[in-house]
Tab-separated table of C-alpha atoms in Angstrom:
chain	number	residue	atom	x	y	z
A	18	MET	CA	88.178	52.933	10.031
A	19	ILE	CA	84.418	52.825	10.717
A	20	SER	CA	83.020	56.293	11.290
A	21	ARG	CA	81.540	57.239	14.655
A	22	TRP	CA	78.129	57.749	12.986
A	23	LEU	CA	78.188	54.216	11.547
A	24	CYS	CA	79.147	52.744	14.929
A	25	TRP	CA	76.185	54.415	16.577
A	26	THR	CA	73.917	53.257	13.747
A	27	LEU	CA	75.018	49.652	14.207
A	28	LEU	CA	74.606	49.820	17.985
A	29	VAL	CA	71.069	51.227	17.667
A	30	ALA	CA	70.201	48.541	15.111
A	31	VAL	CA	71.433	45.783	17.434
A	32	PHE	CA	69.492	47.292	20.347
A	33	LEU	CA	66.282	47.572	18.393
A	34	SER	CA	66.592	44.050	17.006
A	35	GLY	CA	66.565	42.705	20.557
A	36	HIS	CA	63.549	44.814	21.523
A	37	ARG	CA	61.418	44.511	18.433
A	38	ALA	CA	57.739	43.944	19.146
A	39	ALA	CA	56.928	40.262	18.822
A	40	ALA	CA	54.092	38.831	16.759
A	41	TYR	CA	51.890	35.977	17.902
A	42	ASP	CA	49.549	33.750	15.938
A	43	GLY	CA	47.000	31.385	17.364
A	44	ARG	CA	43.718	29.631	16.826
A	45	MET	CA	40.679	29.183	19.079
A	46	VAL	CA	38.634	25.983	18.920
A	47	ASP	CA	35.901	24.317	20.938
A	48	SER	CA	37.518	21.891	23.394
A	49	VAL	CA	34.704	19.357	22.947
A	50	THR	CA	34.015	19.401	19.215
A	51	GLY	CA	37.250	20.896	17.871
A	52	ALA	CA	35.188	23.328	15.781
A	53	PRO	CA	36.747	26.761	15.166
A	54	ILE	CA	35.468	29.659	17.286
A	55	SER	CA	34.740	32.461	14.842
A	56	ASP	CA	33.386	35.050	17.292
A	57	GLY	CA	36.257	34.984	19.768
A	58	THR	CA	38.371	37.831	21.118
A	59	ALA	CA	42.117	37.830	21.794
A	60	ILE	CA	43.718	40.601	23.861
A	61	LEU	CA	47.367	41.409	24.479
A	62	GLY	CA	48.046	44.641	26.335
A	63	ASN	CA	46.104	47.402	24.601
A	64	GLN	CA	45.505	45.346	21.471
A	65	GLN	CA	42.230	43.527	20.948
A	66	VAL	CA	41.457	41.449	17.849
A	67	ALA	CA	38.676	39.157	16.704
A	68	THR	CA	39.102	35.634	15.403
A	69	ASP	CA	38.362	34.921	11.741
A	70	THR	CA	36.038	32.226	10.417
A	71	SER	CA	38.690	29.564	11.017
A	72	GLY	CA	39.229	30.707	14.605
A	73	ARG	CA	42.634	32.264	13.867
A	74	PHE	CA	43.986	35.506	15.285
A	75	HIS	CA	47.179	37.551	15.027
A	76	LEU	CA	48.617	39.830	17.721
A	77	ASP	CA	51.551	42.198	17.682
A	78	GLY	CA	53.076	43.132	20.993
A	79	THR	CA	55.504	42.323	23.740
A	80	ALA	CA	55.502	39.405	26.145
A	81	GLY	CA	52.609	39.073	28.530
A	82	SER	CA	49.247	37.456	29.086
A	83	VAL	CA	47.047	36.794	26.071
A	84	PHE	CA	43.395	36.829	27.115
A	85	LEU	CA	41.065	34.595	25.106
A	86	ARG	CA	37.290	34.911	25.296
A	87	ALA	CA	34.224	33.973	23.277
A	88	PRO	CA	30.519	34.041	24.141
A	89	GLY	CA	29.477	30.603	25.316
A	90	TYR	CA	32.931	29.642	26.601
A	91	ARG	CA	35.052	29.902	29.712
A	92	ALA	CA	37.737	32.548	29.346
A	93	ALA	CA	41.348	31.376	29.080
A	94	THR	CA	44.776	32.981	29.530
A	95	VAL	CA	47.998	32.093	27.707
A	96	GLU	CA	51.407	33.415	28.730
A	97	VAL	CA	53.657	34.349	25.811
A	98	THR	CA	57.325	35.275	25.606
A	99	PRO	CA	58.982	37.775	23.248
A	100	GLY	CA	60.896	36.788	20.155
A	101	ASN	CA	62.167	38.198	16.907
A	102	THR	CA	60.320	35.710	14.749
A	103	THR	CA	56.615	34.937	14.623
A	104	PRO	CA	55.918	32.263	17.227
A	105	ASP	CA	52.792	30.166	17.138
A	106	ILE	CA	50.681	30.260	20.314
A	107	ALA	CA	49.217	27.051	18.882
A	108	THR	CA	45.646	25.885	19.053
A	109	GLN	CA	43.864	27.056	22.176
A	110	ARG	CA	40.909	24.980	23.295
A	111	LEU	CA	38.168	26.910	25.079
A	112	ASP	CA	35.709	25.016	27.248
A	113	PRO	CA	32.049	25.579	26.349
A	114	PHE	CA	29.990	26.762	29.278
A	115	THR	CA	26.324	27.676	29.641
A	116	PRO	CA	25.600	29.634	32.853
A	117	ARG	CA	22.389	28.803	34.690
A	118	ALA	CA	22.394	31.521	37.309
A	119	LEU	CA	20.603	32.412	40.525
A	120	TYR	CA	20.554	35.970	41.835
A	121	LEU	CA	21.665	36.927	45.366
A	122	THR	CA	21.201	40.440	46.758
A	123	VAL	CA	23.629	42.219	49.086
A	124	TYR	CA	21.631	40.576	51.870
A	125	GLY	CA	21.210	37.174	50.226
A	126	ILE	CA	24.928	36.587	49.782
A	127	GLY	CA	25.406	37.161	53.517
A	128	SER	CA	22.525	34.920	54.616
A	129	ASN	CA	23.393	31.362	55.583
A	130	VAL	CA	19.845	30.343	54.732
A	131	LEU	CA	19.472	32.036	51.323
A	132	ARG	CA	23.041	31.478	50.186
A	133	GLY	CA	22.939	27.904	51.433
A	134	ALA	CA	19.711	27.153	49.569
A	135	ALA	CA	21.178	28.534	46.338
A	136	LEU	CA	24.356	26.513	46.786
A	137	ASN	CA	22.298	23.385	47.429
A	138	LEU	CA	20.560	23.901	44.082
A	139	ILE	CA	23.963	24.271	42.448
A	140	ARG	CA	25.251	21.180	44.221
A	141	ASP	CA	22.268	19.203	42.936
A	142	GLY	CA	22.892	20.409	39.369
A	143	GLY	CA	19.918	22.747	38.951
A	144	ALA	CA	22.189	25.756	38.470
A	145	ASN	CA	25.902	26.448	38.062
A	146	ALA	CA	26.315	30.214	38.434
A	147	LEU	CA	25.528	33.101	40.773
A	148	VAL	CA	24.766	36.751	40.112
A	149	ILE	CA	25.963	38.610	43.212
A	150	ASP	CA	25.289	42.241	44.044
A	151	VAL	CA	28.553	44.108	44.539
A	152	LYS	CA	26.529	47.315	44.338
A	153	GLY	CA	22.868	46.751	45.020
A	154	ASP	CA	19.554	48.385	44.182
A	155	ARG	CA	19.924	50.956	46.969
A	156	GLY	CA	23.534	51.715	46.123
A	157	LEU	CA	24.970	49.598	48.927
A	158	VAL	CA	28.459	48.152	48.482
A	159	PRO	CA	28.619	45.126	50.822
A	160	TYR	CA	32.385	44.520	50.901
A	161	PRO	CA	35.384	46.557	52.182
A	162	SER	CA	36.255	48.851	49.277
A	163	GLY	CA	39.308	50.966	48.611
A	164	ILE	CA	37.284	53.609	46.747
A	165	ALA	CA	37.138	56.930	48.594
A	166	LEU	CA	33.611	57.863	47.516
A	167	VAL	CA	32.292	54.444	48.515
A	168	ASN	CA	33.596	54.930	52.037
A	169	ALA	CA	32.676	58.611	52.332
A	170	GLY	CA	28.913	58.224	52.075
A	171	GLY	CA	26.203	55.724	52.941
A	172	ALA	CA	27.219	52.994	50.522
A	173	ARG	CA	29.023	51.042	53.257
A	174	GLN	CA	26.126	50.687	55.686
A	175	LEU	CA	26.594	46.937	55.977
A	176	THR	CA	29.177	44.256	55.302
A	177	THR	CA	27.832	40.938	54.097
A	178	ILE	CA	31.011	40.093	52.167
A	179	PRO	CA	33.950	40.522	54.577
A	180	ASP	CA	36.534	39.625	51.938
A	181	LEU	CA	35.567	39.798	48.270
A	182	PRO	CA	38.575	37.913	46.788
A	183	THR	CA	38.173	35.139	49.375
A	184	LEU	CA	34.478	34.772	48.517
A	185	VAL	CA	35.342	34.494	44.838
A	186	ARG	CA	38.075	31.906	45.437
A	187	THR	CA	35.766	29.834	47.642
A	188	LEU	CA	32.934	29.779	45.120
A	189	HIS	CA	35.269	29.190	42.188
A	190	ALA	CA	36.609	26.149	44.051
A	191	CYS	CA	33.059	24.815	43.852
A	192	GLY	CA	33.033	25.235	40.073
A	193	ILE	CA	30.626	28.200	40.178
A	194	TYR	CA	30.632	30.887	37.480
A	195	LEU	CA	30.397	34.314	39.140
A	196	ILE	CA	28.725	37.442	37.808
A	197	ALA	CA	29.155	40.764	39.626
A	198	ARG	CA	25.999	42.866	39.343
A	199	ILE	CA	26.479	46.625	39.605
A	200	VAL	CA	23.409	48.856	39.852
A	201	THR	CA	24.793	51.812	37.970
A	202	PHE	CA	22.970	55.135	37.780
A	203	LYS	CA	20.231	54.585	40.362
A	204	ASP	CA	22.277	55.474	43.424
A	205	GLN	CA	20.736	56.940	46.569
A	206	PRO	CA	23.958	57.045	48.663
A	207	LEU	CA	26.034	58.851	46.035
A	208	ALA	CA	23.235	61.293	45.181
A	209	THR	CA	22.863	62.087	48.892
A	210	LEU	CA	26.600	62.501	49.453
A	211	ARG	CA	27.042	64.556	46.281
A	212	PRO	CA	23.789	66.319	45.326
A	213	ASP	CA	25.728	68.049	42.559
A	214	LEU	CA	25.906	64.650	40.828
A	215	ALA	CA	22.177	63.903	41.170
A	216	VAL	CA	19.482	64.008	38.511
A	217	ARG	CA	17.206	67.004	39.100
A	218	ASP	CA	13.454	67.386	38.716
A	219	ALA	CA	11.753	70.170	36.790
A	220	SER	CA	11.867	72.547	39.775
A	221	GLY	CA	15.593	71.992	40.300
A	222	GLY	CA	15.307	69.727	43.327
A	223	VAL	CA	16.839	66.261	43.557
A	224	PHE	CA	14.697	63.813	41.575
A	225	HIS	CA	13.146	60.829	43.366
A	226	ASP	CA	11.656	57.894	41.493
A	227	ARG	CA	8.550	55.845	42.344
A	228	GLU	CA	10.515	54.075	45.088
A	229	GLY	CA	11.586	57.397	46.562
A	230	LEU	CA	15.189	56.826	45.428
A	231	SER	CA	17.557	59.284	43.793
A	232	TRP	CA	19.530	58.808	40.585
A	233	THR	CA	22.927	60.070	39.530
A	234	ASP	CA	23.611	61.847	36.262
A	235	PRO	CA	24.976	59.460	33.588
A	236	LEU	CA	26.719	62.406	31.917
A	237	ARG	CA	28.907	63.262	34.899
A	238	PRO	CA	32.492	61.887	34.693
A	239	GLU	CA	32.619	61.432	38.483
A	240	VAL	CA	29.559	59.155	38.385
A	241	ARG	CA	30.997	57.105	35.555
A	242	ARG	CA	34.403	56.743	37.234
A	243	TYR	CA	32.733	55.709	40.505
A	244	ASN	CA	30.855	52.796	38.937
A	245	ILE	CA	33.770	51.717	36.785
A	246	ALA	CA	36.045	51.712	39.853
A	247	ILE	CA	33.648	49.286	41.559
A	248	ALA	CA	33.680	47.125	38.424
A	249	VAL	CA	37.490	47.096	38.487
A	250	GLU	CA	37.494	45.970	42.135
A	251	ALA	CA	35.142	43.112	41.239
A	252	ALA	CA	37.265	42.125	38.240
A	253	ALA	CA	40.448	42.245	40.313
A	254	ALA	CA	38.756	40.022	42.909
A	255	GLY	CA	38.315	37.390	40.190
A	256	PHE	CA	34.695	37.577	39.027
A	257	ASP	CA	34.115	35.944	35.644
A	258	GLU	CA	31.752	38.626	34.432
A	259	ILE	CA	30.769	42.218	35.185
A	260	GLN	CA	27.112	43.063	34.661
A	261	PHE	CA	25.816	46.634	34.668
A	262	ASP	CA	22.168	47.033	35.654
A	263	TYR	CA	20.119	50.265	35.701
A	264	LEU	CA	22.405	51.228	32.864
A	265	ARG	CA	20.033	53.918	31.729
A	266	PHE	CA	18.455	57.271	32.288
A	267	PRO	CA	15.494	57.239	34.690
A	268	ASP	CA	12.066	56.746	33.152
A	269	SER	CA	9.768	59.450	34.431
A	270	PRO	CA	6.713	61.324	33.115
A	271	GLN	CA	8.175	64.588	34.402
A	272	ARG	CA	10.850	66.590	32.674
A	273	LEU	CA	14.209	65.912	34.289
A	274	ARG	CA	17.349	67.993	34.405
A	275	PHE	CA	20.873	66.787	33.729
A	276	SER	CA	24.254	68.480	33.622
A	277	GLU	CA	23.743	68.959	29.880
A	278	ALA	CA	20.727	69.146	27.628
A	279	VAL	CA	19.784	65.645	26.500
A	280	GLY	CA	17.667	64.151	23.777
A	281	PRO	CA	17.564	60.611	22.368
A	282	ASP	CA	20.944	60.892	20.628
A	283	GLU	CA	22.658	62.257	23.731
A	284	ARG	CA	21.146	59.557	25.921
A	285	VAL	CA	22.261	56.791	23.569
A	286	ALA	CA	25.741	58.287	23.284
A	287	ALA	CA	26.070	58.530	27.075
A	288	ILE	CA	25.254	54.849	27.633
A	289	SER	CA	27.445	53.732	24.748
A	290	SER	CA	30.446	55.802	25.845
A	291	PHE	CA	30.113	54.620	29.448
A	292	LEU	CA	30.307	51.004	28.287
A	293	ASP	CA	33.305	51.827	26.113
A	294	GLU	CA	35.057	53.446	29.097
A	295	ALA	CA	34.253	50.432	31.257
A	296	ARG	CA	35.513	48.010	28.611
A	297	GLN	CA	38.799	49.883	28.354
A	298	ALA	CA	39.240	50.018	32.138
A	299	LEU	CA	38.534	46.287	32.492
A	300	ARG	CA	40.983	45.263	29.767
A	301	PRO	CA	43.757	44.226	32.228
A	302	TRP	CA	41.430	41.474	33.537
A	303	ASN	CA	40.103	38.614	31.476
A	304	VAL	CA	36.501	39.352	32.363
A	305	TYR	CA	33.298	39.301	30.334
A	306	LEU	CA	31.095	42.406	30.202
A	307	ALA	CA	27.293	42.359	30.180
A	308	ALA	CA	24.494	44.920	30.141
A	309	ASP	CA	20.959	44.521	31.459
A	310	ILE	CA	18.307	46.044	29.214
A	311	PHE	CA	14.536	46.432	29.348
A	312	GLY	CA	12.571	43.672	27.637
A	313	TYR	CA	10.899	46.065	25.229
A	314	VAL	CA	14.316	47.247	24.027
A	315	CYS	CA	14.386	43.983	22.052
A	316	TRP	CA	11.417	45.310	20.088
A	317	ASN	CA	11.858	49.095	20.063
A	318	SER	CA	13.882	50.863	17.387
A	319	ASP	CA	14.319	54.033	19.448
A	320	ASP	CA	16.071	54.411	22.813
A	321	SER	CA	12.848	53.703	24.778
A	322	GLY	CA	13.331	57.128	26.362
A	323	ILE	CA	16.163	55.847	28.573
A	324	GLY	CA	19.241	55.682	26.338
A	325	GLN	CA	19.086	51.936	25.660
A	326	ARG	CA	19.241	51.157	21.956
A	327	LEU	CA	19.994	47.601	20.970
A	328	ASP	CA	22.469	48.254	18.174
A	329	THR	CA	24.680	50.572	20.244
A	330	VAL	CA	24.693	48.659	23.521
A	331	VAL	CA	25.784	45.443	21.799
A	332	GLN	CA	28.915	47.080	20.394
A	333	ASN	CA	30.695	47.261	23.758
A	334	VAL	CA	29.529	44.158	25.611
A	335	ASP	CA	29.976	40.416	25.351
A	336	TYR	CA	26.452	39.680	26.556
A	337	LEU	CA	23.091	41.378	26.287
A	338	SER	CA	20.840	40.484	29.205
A	339	PRO	CA	17.266	41.548	28.471
A	340	MET	CA	14.856	41.387	31.390
A	341	LEU	CA	12.193	39.199	29.817
A	342	TYR	CA	9.799	39.010	32.741
A	343	PRO	CA	6.299	38.456	31.309
A	344	SER	CA	4.937	40.725	34.054
A	345	GLY	CA	7.027	43.559	32.632
A	346	PHE	CA	5.408	43.389	29.190
A	347	GLN	CA	2.411	45.538	30.073
A	348	PHE	CA	1.273	45.846	26.440
A	349	GLY	CA	2.124	42.273	25.481
A	350	ILE	CA	3.875	41.501	22.191
A	351	PRO	CA	2.455	41.042	18.674
A	352	GLY	CA	0.037	38.130	18.767
A	353	PHE	CA	0.181	37.728	22.548
A	354	ARG	CA	-1.720	40.342	24.529
A	355	ASP	CA	-1.697	38.360	27.783
A	356	PRO	CA	2.022	37.890	28.464
A	357	VAL	CA	1.757	36.040	31.782
A	358	SER	CA	-0.217	33.288	30.038
A	359	HIS	CA	2.512	32.925	27.405
A	360	PRO	CA	5.907	32.952	29.149
A	361	TYR	CA	7.547	30.787	26.466
A	362	GLU	CA	6.481	33.086	23.642
A	363	ILE	CA	7.525	36.258	25.483
A	364	VAL	CA	11.050	34.951	26.010
A	365	TYR	CA	11.577	33.198	22.681
A	366	ARG	CA	10.056	35.845	20.415
A	367	SER	CA	11.797	38.724	22.190
A	368	LEU	CA	15.177	37.040	21.854
A	369	GLU	CA	14.598	36.058	18.246
A	370	THR	CA	13.444	39.584	17.347
A	371	ALA	CA	16.565	41.086	18.914
A	372	ARG	CA	18.876	38.558	17.255
A	373	ALA	CA	17.329	39.095	13.842
A	374	ARG	CA	17.708	42.855	14.173
A	375	LEU	CA	21.370	42.626	15.157
A	376	GLY	CA	22.497	39.663	13.062
A	377	VAL	CA	24.585	38.263	15.918
A	378	SER	CA	24.964	34.809	17.437
A	379	PRO	CA	22.300	33.681	19.945
A	380	LYS	CA	25.219	33.139	22.328
A	381	ARG	CA	25.477	36.920	22.699
A	382	PHE	CA	22.293	36.800	24.806
A	383	ARG	CA	21.671	35.621	28.357
A	384	PRO	CA	18.204	36.687	29.530
A	385	TRP	CA	16.790	37.402	32.959
A	386	LEU	CA	13.750	35.207	33.633
A	387	GLN	CA	10.864	35.651	36.055
A	388	ALA	CA	10.827	33.566	39.254
A	389	PHE	CA	8.494	35.814	41.262
A	390	ARG	CA	4.729	36.323	41.530
A	391	ASP	CA	3.092	38.406	38.813
A	392	TYR	CA	2.477	41.990	39.892
A	393	ALA	CA	0.878	43.525	36.794
A	394	PHE	CA	-1.951	41.263	35.625
A	395	ASP	CA	-3.642	38.532	37.683
A	396	ARG	CA	-1.106	38.078	40.519
A	397	ARG	CA	-0.482	34.452	39.541
A	398	ALA	CA	2.477	32.606	41.033
A	399	PHE	CA	5.395	31.908	38.736
A	400	GLY	CA	6.328	28.417	39.820
A	401	ALA	CA	7.973	25.390	38.273
A	402	ALA	CA	5.803	25.290	35.119
A	403	GLU	CA	6.252	28.980	34.292
A	404	VAL	CA	9.990	28.923	35.020
A	405	LYS	CA	10.436	25.776	32.921
A	406	ALA	CA	8.610	27.397	29.996
A	407	GLN	CA	10.934	30.399	30.097
A	408	ILE	CA	14.066	28.258	30.409
A	409	SER	CA	12.908	26.085	27.510
A	410	ALA	CA	12.409	29.209	25.392
A	411	ALA	CA	15.901	30.509	26.170
A	412	MET	CA	17.522	27.158	25.431
A	413	ASP	CA	15.481	26.580	22.261
A	414	PHE	CA	16.624	29.976	21.071
A	415	GLY	CA	20.243	29.040	21.838
A	416	SER	CA	21.152	31.752	24.349
A	417	ASP	CA	24.199	31.358	26.548
A	418	GLY	CA	22.104	30.224	29.472
A	419	TRP	CA	19.754	32.227	31.661
A	420	MET	CA	19.454	34.007	35.019
A	421	LEU	CA	16.560	33.715	37.461
A	422	TRP	CA	15.361	36.810	39.286
A	423	ASN	CA	13.619	36.540	42.617
A	424	PRO	CA	13.966	39.619	44.844
A	425	GLY	CA	13.729	37.442	47.965
A	426	ASN	CA	16.371	35.043	46.602
A	427	LYS	CA	14.035	32.054	47.051
A	428	TYR	CA	14.237	29.499	44.246
A	429	ASP	CA	12.939	26.326	45.885
A	430	GLY	CA	9.672	26.569	43.936
A	431	ALA	CA	11.342	27.075	40.567
A	432	GLY	CA	11.487	23.351	39.814
A	433	LEU	CA	15.162	23.413	38.887
A	434	VAL	CA	16.737	20.049	38.084
A	435	ALA	CA	20.103	18.964	36.785
A	436	LEU	CA	20.788	19.237	33.076
A	437	GLY	CA	22.797	16.731	31.098
A	438	ARG	CA	25.355	17.712	28.443
A	439	ASP	CA	22.653	17.736	25.777
A	440	GLY	CA	20.443	20.058	27.839
A	441	GLU	CA	17.965	17.356	28.816
A	442	GLU	CA	16.933	16.918	32.425
A	443	ALA	CA	19.144	14.608	34.432
A	444	ARG	CA	19.482	13.720	38.087
A	445	GLY	CA	22.479	13.226	40.306
A	446	ALA	CA	24.799	15.947	38.992
A	447	SER	CA	27.144	17.333	41.611
A	448	THR	CA	29.765	20.051	41.302
A	449	SER	CA	31.479	19.654	44.664
A	450	ASP	CA	31.277	18.757	48.298
A	451	PRO	CA	28.236	20.672	49.610
A	452	GLN	CA	29.952	21.519	52.889
A	453	SER	CA	32.913	23.194	51.150
A	454	CYS	CA	30.515	25.424	49.193
A	455	HIS	CA	28.746	26.848	52.226
């Protein structure tokens, strides 16, 4: 007779054999060329792995959605089922995609005129992506949010996006890649609602920057959770990418006070850990993560006094987005002391310097380019010639596209034209019916 202990042992063994974690193997390749994607990421649950040089990856876990991403490609999702053997997810073909993006503020996205003009440029093939403020420069959140702190203060002063998921679905139907911009630590509404979370000046009062705006303390967990919660709402609404801007400590000649004593190491650690927290929170959505950085961060080896150091920021994001506005390079760059006269060199050399320092693919970069009048040197207009020079520099470098910044959201003078598959100018490209995209 089989002992009671042996019976229980057999029953447990049978139970566990039916619930053993499955293993999945797959391979990522370019859908156009068939070349392996060696810098891809595969995610299943809490497990995240990188592809090898042949594009292969291995995951252990239960059934669910496998998220596949790689810089320079559209994200993809594969549903897998559990099994006791090692199933092959097979070869997954990712579509290459190079965003050419226009920026819309919290006001621009709600304006029939500004939004319509941007969509017309997309319809005509001059662009194919939008950067949309879901938390703008003055801390405004322009859509109905379920976050208590958003609704408690002044962040919800206006609604220009009545339904965020509907907006995303509508624009996706037009083939548009969508980037949610979140202005992070510069936050007048939150600092006003919760002065205990604000950055302080040397006298202990709430700090105000050159625009008269307050900042929140990057070290405070409440501030970090607030911004990450907004990012999660944007990801859940379906945005392709989350982009954190003002991801830094304020730059100020005066000595500022934070909840803890900070020096360069503490500043760098705060920015790095915030991005790590955001990346973990966004894992349930197949969304890319990007960080905006100052242009000089591409050149500086320190944290530029604001917590942005190239080698630490890159560890937790898919894309680095340096702001390479020639007007912002007040001291020029080596060999080019007049940056507004050399927009190509500013963009290309900054990107190449950053890439060489990091040893990463050019596809890990998507720069912000200047589409506004110079404010620092001779007040020259940045029109079609200057914009084209910057775009040419970004594309010659091999970045994953570019983003145009104009604070008024006016791009009609930027000289944008359709691009063919090889990157050359072409006419007649159309992504959709223009009426359906308005």
